[in-house]
């Protein structure tokens, strides 16, 4: 019986050591969120043009997708397909 208790205690300690990095950042974030922080007007934030950053990210994403949107693409392997193709030239899947 004592050996089973010792094994159980060892198991609990091992689980605690493994989960500690996962649990403590969450606890720290929760504590910081629940702390009395100064009002936003008293806590200046550097001026960042968020709209400009979002528009730049959208433009970059559109540029990356431009080759794909100009033609058909195989849903199985993402290979480019010609408009007249019925099957993918790379994997042979039927094109939609």
mmCIF file with all atom_site columns, C-alpha atoms in Angstrom:
data_model
loop_
_atom_site.group_PDB
_atom_site.id
_atom_site.type_symbol
_atom_site.label_atom_id
_atom_site.label_alt_id
_atom_site.label_comp_id
_atom_site.label_asym_id
_atom_site.label_entity_id
_atom_site.label_seq_id
_atom_site.pdbx_PDB_ins_code
_atom_site.Cartn_x
_atom_site.Cartn_y
_atom_site.Cartn_z
_atom_site.occupancy
_atom_site.B_iso_or_equiv
_atom_site.pdbx_formal_charge
_atom_site.auth_seq_id
_atom_site.auth_comp_id
_atom_site.auth_asym_id
_atom_site.auth_atom_id
_atom_site.pdbx_PDB_model_num
ATOM 1  C CA . UNK A 1 1  ? 0.000   0.000  0.000   1.00 0.00 ? 1  UNK A CA 1
ATOM 2  C CA . UNK A 1 2  ? 2.805   2.400  0.863   1.00 0.00 ? 2  UNK A CA 1
ATOM 3  C CA . UNK A 1 3  ? 4.534   1.680  -2.431  1.00 0.00 ? 3  UNK A CA 1
ATOM 4  C CA . UNK A 1 4  ? 1.324   2.506  -4.341  1.00 0.00 ? 4  UNK A CA 1
ATOM 5  C CA . UNK A 1 5  ? 1.084   5.828  -2.509  1.00 0.00 ? 5  UNK A CA 1
ATOM 6  C CA . UNK A 1 6  ? 4.721   6.566  -3.335  1.00 0.00 ? 6  UNK A CA 1
ATOM 7  C CA . UNK A 1 7  ? 4.132   5.751  -7.008  1.00 0.00 ? 7  UNK A CA 1
ATOM 8  C CA . UNK A 1 8  ? 1.031   7.956  -7.041  1.00 0.00 ? 8  UNK A CA 1
ATOM 9  C CA . UNK A 1 9  ? 2.914   10.855 -5.439  1.00 0.00 ? 9  UNK A CA 1
ATOM 10 C CA . UNK A 1 10 ? 5.750   10.428 -7.927  1.00 0.00 ? 10 UNK A CA 1
ATOM 11 C CA . UNK A 1 11 ? 3.270   10.413 -10.798 1.00 0.00 ? 11 UNK A CA 1
ATOM 12 C CA . UNK A 1 12 ? 1.593   13.603 -9.554  1.00 0.00 ? 12 UNK A CA 1
ATOM 13 C CA . UNK A 1 13 ? 4.968   15.323 -9.190  1.00 0.00 ? 13 UNK A CA 1
ATOM 14 C CA . UNK A 1 14 ? 6.011   14.281 -12.702 1.00 0.00 ? 14 UNK A CA 1
ATOM 15 C CA . UNK A 1 15 ? 2.743   15.544 -14.203 1.00 0.00 ? 15 UNK A CA 1
ATOM 16 C CA . UNK A 1 16 ? 3.117   18.823 -12.313 1.00 0.00 ? 16 UNK A CA 1
ATOM 17 C CA . UNK A 1 17 ? 6.658   19.271 -13.639 1.00 0.00 ? 17 UNK A CA 1
ATOM 18 C CA . UNK A 1 18 ? 5.561   18.522 -17.185 1.00 0.00 ? 18 UNK A CA 1
ATOM 19 C CA . UNK A 1 19 ? 2.526   20.823 -17.092 1.00 0.00 ? 19 UNK A CA 1
ATOM 20 C CA . UNK A 1 20 ? 4.188   23.679 -15.213 1.00 0.00 ? 20 UNK A CA 1
ATOM 21 C CA . UNK A 1 21 ? 5.396   25.539 -18.333 1.00 0.00 ? 21 UNK A CA 1
ATOM 22 C CA . UNK A 1 22 ? 1.916   25.262 -19.801 1.00 0.00 ? 22 UNK A CA 1
ATOM 23 C CA . UNK A 1 23 ? -0.032  26.282 -16.704 1.00 0.00 ? 23 UNK A CA 1
ATOM 24 C CA . UNK A 1 24 ? 2.083   29.073 -15.231 1.00 0.00 ? 24 UNK A CA 1
ATOM 25 C CA . UNK A 1 25 ? 2.080   31.391 -18.285 1.00 0.00 ? 25 UNK A CA 1
ATOM 26 C CA . UNK A 1 26 ? -1.711  31.148 -18.302 1.00 0.00 ? 26 UNK A CA 1
ATOM 27 C CA . UNK A 1 27 ? -1.832  31.945 -14.602 1.00 0.00 ? 27 UNK A CA 1
ATOM 28 C CA . UNK A 1 28 ? 0.545   34.880 -15.035 1.00 0.00 ? 28 UNK A CA 1
ATOM 29 C CA . UNK A 1 29 ? -1.530  36.270 -17.897 1.00 0.00 ? 29 UNK A CA 1
ATOM 30 C CA . UNK A 1 30 ? -4.716  35.887 -15.852 1.00 0.00 ? 30 UNK A CA 1
ATOM 31 C CA . UNK A 1 31 ? -3.134  37.665 -12.897 1.00 0.00 ? 31 UNK A CA 1
ATOM 32 C CA . UNK A 1 32 ? -1.943  40.528 -15.098 1.00 0.00 ? 32 UNK A CA 1
ATOM 33 C CA . UNK A 1 33 ? -5.365  40.865 -16.684 1.00 0.00 ? 33 UNK A CA 1
ATOM 34 C CA . UNK A 1 34 ? -7.122  40.939 -13.326 1.00 0.00 ? 34 UNK A CA 1
ATOM 35 C CA . UNK A 1 35 ? -4.665  43.435 -11.798 1.00 0.00 ? 35 UNK A CA 1
ATOM 36 C CA . UNK A 1 36 ? -5.687  47.057 -11.465 1.00 0.00 ? 36 UNK A CA 1
ATOM 37 C CA . UNK A 1 37 ? -3.998  48.590 -14.491 1.00 0.00 ? 37 UNK A CA 1
ATOM 38 C CA . UNK A 1 38 ? -3.911  52.332 -15.156 1.00 0.00 ? 38 UNK A CA 1
ATOM 39 C CA . UNK A 1 39 ? -6.537  53.788 -17.451 1.00 0.00 ? 39 UNK A CA 1
ATOM 40 C CA . UNK A 1 40 ? -5.683  53.667 -21.160 1.00 0.00 ? 40 UNK A CA 1
ATOM 41 C CA . UNK A 1 41 ? -5.356  57.455 -21.398 1.00 0.00 ? 41 UNK A CA 1
ATOM 42 C CA . UNK A 1 42 ? -2.675  57.311 -18.693 1.00 0.00 ? 42 UNK A CA 1
ATOM 43 C CA . UNK A 1 43 ? -0.848  54.508 -20.467 1.00 0.00 ? 43 UNK A CA 1
ATOM 44 C CA . UNK A 1 44 ? 0.316   55.953 -23.797 1.00 0.00 ? 44 UNK A CA 1
ATOM 45 C CA . UNK A 1 45 ? 0.658   53.500 -26.657 1.00 0.00 ? 45 UNK A CA 1
ATOM 46 C CA . UNK A 1 46 ? 3.056   54.219 -29.513 1.00 0.00 ? 46 UNK A CA 1
ATOM 47 C CA . UNK A 1 47 ? 1.218   55.545 -32.536 1.00 0.00 ? 47 UNK A CA 1
ATOM 48 C CA . UNK A 1 48 ? 0.922   52.713 -35.047 1.00 0.00 ? 48 UNK A CA 1
ATOM 49 C CA . UNK A 1 49 ? -1.049  53.015 -38.232 1.00 0.00 ? 49 UNK A CA 1
ATOM 50 C CA . UNK A 1 50 ? -2.884  49.723 -37.921 1.00 0.00 ? 50 UNK A CA 1
ATOM 51 C CA . UNK A 1 51 ? -4.958  50.347 -41.018 1.00 0.00 ? 51 UNK A CA 1
ATOM 52 C CA . UNK A 1 52 ? -1.817  50.787 -43.128 1.00 0.00 ? 52 UNK A CA 1
ATOM 53 C CA . UNK A 1 53 ? -0.353  47.554 -41.753 1.00 0.00 ? 53 UNK A CA 1
ATOM 54 C CA . UNK A 1 54 ? -3.568  45.648 -42.449 1.00 0.00 ? 54 UNK A CA 1
ATOM 55 C CA . UNK A 1 55 ? -3.821  47.022 -45.980 1.00 0.00 ? 55 UNK A CA 1
ATOM 56 C CA . UNK A 1 56 ? -0.185  46.074 -46.628 1.00 0.00 ? 56 UNK A CA 1
ATOM 57 C CA . UNK A 1 57 ? -0.849  42.542 -45.357 1.00 0.00 ? 57 UNK A CA 1
ATOM 58 C CA . UNK A 1 58 ? -3.942  42.261 -47.564 1.00 0.00 ? 58 UNK A CA 1
ATOM 59 C CA . UNK A 1 59 ? -2.010  43.488 -50.601 1.00 0.00 ? 59 UNK A CA 1
ATOM 60 C CA . UNK A 1 60 ? 0.769   40.963 -49.931 1.00 0.00 ? 60 UNK A CA 1
ATOM 61 C CA . UNK A 1 61 ? -1.782  38.149 -49.599 1.00 0.00 ? 61 UNK A CA 1
ATOM 62 C CA . UNK A 1 62 ? -3.530  39.178 -52.824 1.00 0.00 ? 62 UNK A CA 1
ATOM 63 C CA . UNK A 1 63 ? -0.182  39.250 -54.628 1.00 0.00 ? 63 UNK A CA 1
ATOM 64 C CA . UNK A 1 64 ? 0.598   35.748 -53.363 1.00 0.00 ? 64 UNK A CA 1
ATOM 65 C CA . UNK A 1 65 ? -2.800  34.471 -54.496 1.00 0.00 ? 65 UNK A CA 1
ATOM 66 C CA . UNK A 1 66 ? -2.770  36.235 -57.882 1.00 0.00 ? 66 UNK A CA 1
ATOM 67 C CA . UNK A 1 67 ? -1.274  33.306 -59.837 1.00 0.00 ? 67 UNK A CA 1
ATOM 68 C CA . UNK A 1 68 ? -3.778  30.940 -58.274 1.00 0.00 ? 68 UNK A CA 1
ATOM 69 C CA . UNK A 1 69 ? -6.809  33.131 -58.936 1.00 0.00 ? 69 UNK A CA 1
ATOM 70 C CA . UNK A 1 70 ? -5.926  33.559 -62.621 1.00 0.00 ? 70 UNK A CA 1
ATOM 71 C CA . UNK A 1 71 ? -6.521  29.887 -63.426 1.00 0.00 ? 71 UNK A CA 1
ATOM 72 C CA . UNK A 1 72 ? -7.925  26.668 -62.100 1.00 0.00 ? 72 UNK A CA 1
ATOM 73 C CA . UNK A 1 73 ? -6.236  24.730 -59.331 1.00 0.00 ? 73 UNK A CA 1
ATOM 74 C CA . UNK A 1 74 ? -6.428  21.053 -58.416 1.00 0.00 ? 74 UNK A CA 1
ATOM 75 C CA . UNK A 1 75 ? -8.087  20.601 -55.029 1.00 0.00 ? 75 UNK A CA 1
ATOM 76 C CA . UNK A 1 76 ? -5.995  17.498 -54.328 1.00 0.00 ? 76 UNK A CA 1
ATOM 77 C CA . UNK A 1 77 ? -2.462  18.699 -55.016 1.00 0.00 ? 77 UNK A CA 1
ATOM 78 C CA . UNK A 1 78 ? -2.867  22.470 -55.632 1.00 0.00 ? 78 UNK A CA 1
ATOM 79 C CA . UNK A 1 79 ? -1.239  22.214 -59.050 1.00 0.00 ? 79 UNK A CA 1
ATOM 80 C CA . UNK A 1 80 ? -2.208  24.801 -61.656 1.00 0.00 ? 80 UNK A CA 1
ATOM 81 C CA . UNK A 1 81 ? -4.627  23.563 -64.304 1.00 0.00 ? 81 UNK A CA 1
ATOM 82 C CA . UNK A 1 82 ? -5.583  24.927 -67.684 1.00 0.00 ? 82 UNK A CA 1
ATOM 83 C CA . UNK A 1 83 ? -9.206  25.992 -68.232 1.00 0.00 ? 83 UNK A CA 1
ATOM 84 C CA . UNK A 1 84 ? -9.771  23.176 -70.731 1.00 0.00 ? 84 UNK A CA 1
ATOM 85 C CA . UNK A 1 85 ? -8.377  20.423 -68.465 1.00 0.00 ? 85 UNK A CA 1
ATOM 86 C CA . UNK A 1 86 ? -10.814 17.919 -66.966 1.00 0.00 ? 86 UNK A CA 1
ATOM 87 C CA . UNK A 1 87 ? -8.177  16.093 -64.921 1.00 0.00 ? 87 UNK A CA 1
ATOM 88 C CA . UNK A 1 88 ? -5.075  17.282 -63.045 1.00 0.00 ? 88 UNK A CA 1
ATOM 89 C CA . UNK A 1 89 ? -1.886  16.798 -65.042 1.00 0.00 ? 89 UNK A CA 1
ATOM 90 C CA . UNK A 1 90 ? 0.121   16.223 -61.868 1.00 0.00 ? 90 UNK A CA 1
ATOM 91 C CA . UNK A 1 91 ? -1.985  13.806 -59.780 1.00 0.00 ? 91 UNK A CA 1
ATOM 92 C CA . UNK A 1 92 ? -4.803  12.806 -62.127 1.00 0.00 ? 92 UNK A CA 1
ATOM 93 C CA . UNK A 1 93 ? -7.663  13.918 -59.892 1.00 0.00 ? 93 UNK A CA 1
ATOM 94 C CA . UNK A 1 94 ? -10.866 15.095 -61.551 1.00 0.00 ? 94 UNK A CA 1
ATOM 95 C CA . UNK A 1 95 ? -11.047 18.878 -61.624 1.00 0.00 ? 95 UNK A CA 1
ATOM 96 C CA . UNK A 1 96 ? -14.193 20.604 -60.462 1.00 0.00 ? 96 UNK A CA 1
#
